[in-house]
CSV table of C-alpha atoms in Angstrom, one decimal:
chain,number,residue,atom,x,y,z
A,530,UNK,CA,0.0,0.0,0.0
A,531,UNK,CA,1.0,3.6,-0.3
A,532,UNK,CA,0.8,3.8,3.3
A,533,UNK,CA,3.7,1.8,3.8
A,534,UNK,CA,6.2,4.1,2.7
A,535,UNK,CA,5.6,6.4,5.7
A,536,UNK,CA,5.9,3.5,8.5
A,537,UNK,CA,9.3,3.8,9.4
A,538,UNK,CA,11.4,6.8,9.8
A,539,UNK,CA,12.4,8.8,8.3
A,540,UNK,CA,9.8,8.9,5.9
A,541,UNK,CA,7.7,8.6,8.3
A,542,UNK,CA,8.3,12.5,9.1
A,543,UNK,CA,8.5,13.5,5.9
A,544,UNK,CA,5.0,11.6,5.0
A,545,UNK,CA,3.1,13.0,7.4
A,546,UNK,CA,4.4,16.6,7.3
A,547,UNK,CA,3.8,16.1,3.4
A,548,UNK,CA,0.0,15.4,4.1
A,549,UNK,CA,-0.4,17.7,6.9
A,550,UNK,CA,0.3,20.5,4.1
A,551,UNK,CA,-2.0,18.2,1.8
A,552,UNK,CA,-4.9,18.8,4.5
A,553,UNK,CA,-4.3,22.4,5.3
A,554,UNK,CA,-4.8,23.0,1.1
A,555,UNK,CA,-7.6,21.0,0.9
A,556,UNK,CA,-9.6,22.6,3.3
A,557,UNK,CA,-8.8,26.3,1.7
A,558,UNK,CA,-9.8,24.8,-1.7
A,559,UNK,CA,-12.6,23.3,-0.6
A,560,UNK,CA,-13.5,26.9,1.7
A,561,UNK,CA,-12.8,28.9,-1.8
A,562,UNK,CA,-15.3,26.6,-4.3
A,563,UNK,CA,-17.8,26.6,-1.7
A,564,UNK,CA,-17.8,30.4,-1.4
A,565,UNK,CA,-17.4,30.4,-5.1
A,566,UNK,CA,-20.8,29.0,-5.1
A,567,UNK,CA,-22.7,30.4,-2.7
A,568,UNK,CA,-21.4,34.2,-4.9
A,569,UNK,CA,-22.7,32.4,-8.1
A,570,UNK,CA,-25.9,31.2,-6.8
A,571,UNK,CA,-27.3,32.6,-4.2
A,572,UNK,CA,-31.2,32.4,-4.6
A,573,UNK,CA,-31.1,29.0,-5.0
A,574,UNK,CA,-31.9,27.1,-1.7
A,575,UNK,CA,-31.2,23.3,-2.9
A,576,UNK,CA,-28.2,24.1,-4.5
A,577,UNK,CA,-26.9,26.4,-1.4
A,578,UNK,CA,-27.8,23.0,0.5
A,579,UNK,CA,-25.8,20.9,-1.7
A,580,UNK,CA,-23.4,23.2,-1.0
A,581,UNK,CA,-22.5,23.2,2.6
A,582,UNK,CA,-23.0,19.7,2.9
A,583,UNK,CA,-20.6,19.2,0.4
A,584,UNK,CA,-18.1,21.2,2.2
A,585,UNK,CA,-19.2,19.2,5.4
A,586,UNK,CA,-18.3,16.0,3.8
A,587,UNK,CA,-15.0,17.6,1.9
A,588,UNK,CA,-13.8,18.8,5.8
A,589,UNK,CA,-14.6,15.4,7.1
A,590,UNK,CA,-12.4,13.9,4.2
A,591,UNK,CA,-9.6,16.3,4.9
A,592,UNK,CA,-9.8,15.4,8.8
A,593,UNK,CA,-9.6,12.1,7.7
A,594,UNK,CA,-6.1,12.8,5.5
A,595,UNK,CA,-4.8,14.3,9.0
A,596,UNK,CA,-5.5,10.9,10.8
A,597,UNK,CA,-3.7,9.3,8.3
A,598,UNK,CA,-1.0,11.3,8.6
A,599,UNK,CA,-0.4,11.1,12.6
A,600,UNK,CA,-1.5,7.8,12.6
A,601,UNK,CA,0.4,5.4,11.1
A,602,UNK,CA,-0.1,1.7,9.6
A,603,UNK,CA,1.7,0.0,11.0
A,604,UNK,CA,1.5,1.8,15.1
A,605,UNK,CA,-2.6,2.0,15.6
A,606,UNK,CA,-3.7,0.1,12.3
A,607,UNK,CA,-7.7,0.4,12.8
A,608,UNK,CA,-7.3,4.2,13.3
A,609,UNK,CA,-5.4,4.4,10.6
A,610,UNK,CA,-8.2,2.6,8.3
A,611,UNK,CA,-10.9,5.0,9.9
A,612,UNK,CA,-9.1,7.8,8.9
A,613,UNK,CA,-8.3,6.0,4.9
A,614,UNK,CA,-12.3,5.7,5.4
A,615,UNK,CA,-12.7,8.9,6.1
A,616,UNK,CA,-10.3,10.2,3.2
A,617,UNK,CA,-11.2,8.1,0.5
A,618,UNK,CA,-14.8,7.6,1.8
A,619,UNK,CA,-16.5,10.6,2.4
A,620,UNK,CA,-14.2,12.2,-0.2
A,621,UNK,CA,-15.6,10.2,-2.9
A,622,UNK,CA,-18.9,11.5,-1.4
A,623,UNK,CA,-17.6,15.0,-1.6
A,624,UNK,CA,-16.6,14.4,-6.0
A,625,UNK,CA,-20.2,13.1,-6.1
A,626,UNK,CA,-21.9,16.6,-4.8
A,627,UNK,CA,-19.4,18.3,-6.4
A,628,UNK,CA,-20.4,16.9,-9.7
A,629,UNK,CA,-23.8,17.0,-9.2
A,630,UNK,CA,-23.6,20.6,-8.6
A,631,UNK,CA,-21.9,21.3,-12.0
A,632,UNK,CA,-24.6,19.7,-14.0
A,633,UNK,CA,-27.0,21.3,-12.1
A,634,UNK,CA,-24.7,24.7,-13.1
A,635,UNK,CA,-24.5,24.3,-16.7
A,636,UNK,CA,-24.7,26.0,-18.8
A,637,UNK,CA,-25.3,28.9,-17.1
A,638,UNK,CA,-21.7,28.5,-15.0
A,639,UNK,CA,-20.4,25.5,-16.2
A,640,UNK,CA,-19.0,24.1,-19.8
A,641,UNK,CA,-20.1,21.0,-20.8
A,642,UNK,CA,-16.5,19.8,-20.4
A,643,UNK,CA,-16.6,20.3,-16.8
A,644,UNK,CA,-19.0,18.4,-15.7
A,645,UNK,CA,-17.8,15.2,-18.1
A,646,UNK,CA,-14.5,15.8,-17.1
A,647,UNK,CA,-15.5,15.8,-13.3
A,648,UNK,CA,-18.0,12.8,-13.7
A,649,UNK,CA,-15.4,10.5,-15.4
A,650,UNK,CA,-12.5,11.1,-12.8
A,651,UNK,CA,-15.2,10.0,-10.0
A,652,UNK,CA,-16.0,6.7,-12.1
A,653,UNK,CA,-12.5,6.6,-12.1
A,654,UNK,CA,-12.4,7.3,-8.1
A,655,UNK,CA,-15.5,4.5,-7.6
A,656,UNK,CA,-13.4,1.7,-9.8
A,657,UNK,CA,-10.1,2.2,-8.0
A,658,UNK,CA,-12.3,2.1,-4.4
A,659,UNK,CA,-13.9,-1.0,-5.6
A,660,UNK,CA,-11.0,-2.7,-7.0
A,661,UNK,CA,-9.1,-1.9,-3.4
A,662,UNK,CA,-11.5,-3.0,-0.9
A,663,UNK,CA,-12.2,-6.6,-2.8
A,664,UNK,CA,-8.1,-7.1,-3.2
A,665,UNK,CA,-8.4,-5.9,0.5
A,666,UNK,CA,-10.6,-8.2,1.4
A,667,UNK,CA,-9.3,-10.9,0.2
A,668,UNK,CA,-6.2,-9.9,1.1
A,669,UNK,CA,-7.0,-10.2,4.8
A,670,UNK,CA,-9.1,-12.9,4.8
A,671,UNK,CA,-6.5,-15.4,6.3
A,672,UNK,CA,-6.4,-17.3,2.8
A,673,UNK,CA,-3.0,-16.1,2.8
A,674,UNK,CA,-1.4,-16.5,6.2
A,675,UNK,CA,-2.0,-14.4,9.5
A,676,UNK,CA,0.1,-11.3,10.6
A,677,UNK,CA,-0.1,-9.4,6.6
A,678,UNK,CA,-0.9,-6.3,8.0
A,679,UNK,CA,2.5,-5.7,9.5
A,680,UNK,CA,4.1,-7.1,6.1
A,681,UNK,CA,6.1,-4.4,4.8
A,682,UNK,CA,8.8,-6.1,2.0
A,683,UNK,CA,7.1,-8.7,-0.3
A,684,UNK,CA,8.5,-11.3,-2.7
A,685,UNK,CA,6.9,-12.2,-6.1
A,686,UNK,CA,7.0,-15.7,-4.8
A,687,UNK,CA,4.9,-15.3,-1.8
A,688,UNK,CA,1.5,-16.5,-1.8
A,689,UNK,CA,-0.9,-13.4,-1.3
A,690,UNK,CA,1.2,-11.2,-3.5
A,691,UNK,CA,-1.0,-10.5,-6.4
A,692,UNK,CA,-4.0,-9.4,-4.5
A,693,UNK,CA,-1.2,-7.1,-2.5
A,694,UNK,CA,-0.2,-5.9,-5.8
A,695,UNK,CA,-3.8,-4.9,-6.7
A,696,UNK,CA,-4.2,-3.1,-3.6
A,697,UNK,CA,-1.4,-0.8,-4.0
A,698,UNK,CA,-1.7,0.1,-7.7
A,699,UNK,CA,-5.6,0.7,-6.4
A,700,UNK,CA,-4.5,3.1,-3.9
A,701,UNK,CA,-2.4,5.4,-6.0
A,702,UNK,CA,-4.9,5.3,-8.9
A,703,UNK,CA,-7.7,6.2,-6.1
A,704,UNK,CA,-4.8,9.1,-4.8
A,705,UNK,CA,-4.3,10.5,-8.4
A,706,UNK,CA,-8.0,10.2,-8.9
A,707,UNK,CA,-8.8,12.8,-6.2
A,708,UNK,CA,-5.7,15.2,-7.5
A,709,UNK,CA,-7.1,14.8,-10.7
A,710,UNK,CA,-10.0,16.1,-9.0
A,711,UNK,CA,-9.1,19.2,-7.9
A,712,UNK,CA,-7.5,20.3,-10.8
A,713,UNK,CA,-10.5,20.3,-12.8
A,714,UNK,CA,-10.8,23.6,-10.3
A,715,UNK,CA,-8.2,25.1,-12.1
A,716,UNK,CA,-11.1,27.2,-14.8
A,717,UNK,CA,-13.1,27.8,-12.1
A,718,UNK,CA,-10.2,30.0,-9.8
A,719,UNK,CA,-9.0,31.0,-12.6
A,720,UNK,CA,-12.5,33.6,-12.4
A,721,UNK,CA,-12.0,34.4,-8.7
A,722,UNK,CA,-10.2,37.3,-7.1
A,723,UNK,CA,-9.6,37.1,-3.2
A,724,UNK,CA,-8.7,40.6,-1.3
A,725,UNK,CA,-8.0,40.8,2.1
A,726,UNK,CA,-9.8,43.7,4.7
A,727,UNK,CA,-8.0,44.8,7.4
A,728,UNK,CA,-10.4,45.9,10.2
A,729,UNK,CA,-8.4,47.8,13.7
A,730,UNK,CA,-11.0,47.2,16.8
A,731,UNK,CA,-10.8,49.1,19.8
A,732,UNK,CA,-10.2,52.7,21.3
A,733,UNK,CA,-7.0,54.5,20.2
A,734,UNK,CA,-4.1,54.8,22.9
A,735,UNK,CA,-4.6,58.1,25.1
A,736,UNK,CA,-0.6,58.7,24.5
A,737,UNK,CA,0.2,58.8,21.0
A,738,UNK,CA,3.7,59.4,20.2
A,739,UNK,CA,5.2,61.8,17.3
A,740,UNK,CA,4.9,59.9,13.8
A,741,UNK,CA,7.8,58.5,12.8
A,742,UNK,CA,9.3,57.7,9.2
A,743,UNK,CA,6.6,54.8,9.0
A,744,UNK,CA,3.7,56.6,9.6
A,745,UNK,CA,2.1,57.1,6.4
A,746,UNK,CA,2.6,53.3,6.0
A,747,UNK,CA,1.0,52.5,9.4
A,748,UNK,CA,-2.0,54.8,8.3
A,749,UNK,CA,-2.2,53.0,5.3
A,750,UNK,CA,-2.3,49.3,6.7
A,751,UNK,CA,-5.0,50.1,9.0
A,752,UNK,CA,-7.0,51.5,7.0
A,753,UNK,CA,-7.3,48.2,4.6
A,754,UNK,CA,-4.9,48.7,2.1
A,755,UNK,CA,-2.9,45.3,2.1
């Protein structure tokens, strides 16, 4: 699996600091299409609903990514398959509201293109979810000896490999799949402009002291300009 590359140190660090960023990205993407949304369409009440759960279920994935990080395979195995659950899961949930929402979009904010592009990379995501639980499965049924989930280094002699090998290419297809996801975002940001407010709360010190060189600057900053 793809998970054992980040069971012993030190990739082990560098996996989870890796997906730590992943999660922290994913939850501003997903924060960014949802608002994106909500701007485009904002008098429709199904769709707005769509919406936040969809950004519900895209958090839940990305908490799930965090698990995964902090909790390895090999160390506490069942949490680490609650949070691939909660990844792969509820993320797949997340593509399906996602593309739902773009053919209910289109024409009037989506192409065409989108929305096919969208709905084949989550028949892509269902196939490689499929494909990995049944090799899983089988996997770990005990057809091929006890203690596999441990198994780190395999030999193309060894009875249980194929099904291992099945798994693994699975769960980098169903990885890509989500990438391949969230770059069909790319048109979509490519329309949005984010600005920043800066907003000074409070009552002004009683002693002010003579402006300096920086002052203008200061004034500048708190009045918004960034």
């Amino acid at each position: 699996f793809s998970s054992d590359t980040g069971t012993i140190p030190p990739e082990r660090c560098l996996f989870g600091i890796m997906l730590n960023i992943s999660t922290f990205l994913g939850v501003a993407t997903m924060f960014v299409r949802y608002k994106q949304v909500c701007a485009l369409i904002p008098g429709n009440s199904r769709i707005l609903r769509l919406n936040r759960i969809g950004l519900t279920l895209g958090w839940m994935s990305c908490f799930g990514l965090c698990i995964i990080a902090n909790f390895q395979k090999c160390v506490l195995y069942y949490i680490h398959v609650l949070g691939a659950c909660l990844t792969f899961g509820v993320g797949a949930l997340y593509m399906l509201l996602q593309t739902v929402l773009s053919f209910r979009m289109q024409p009037e904010f989506h192409g065409k293109g989108i929305f096919w592009a969208r709905l084949a990379v989550l028949l892509w995501s269902s196939g490689s979810i499929g494909t990995m639980f049944v090799s899983s499965l089988l996997l770990y049924s005990g057809l091929y000896g006890p203690d596999l989930v441990q198994k780190l280094h395999w030999d193309p002699q060894e009875r249980g490999y194929t099904p291992h090998m099945i798994s693994t290419v699975s769960e980098w297809s169903l990885a890509f799949s989500f990438l391949s996801f969230f770059l069909t975002y790319i048109r979509d940001f490519q329309k949005v402009s984010l600005a920043a407010v800066v907003t000074l709360q409070g009552q002004p010190l009683p002693h002010v002291s003579p402006p300096g060189p920086g002052a203008e600057e200061q004034r500048l900053l708190l009045a918004g300009s960034v």
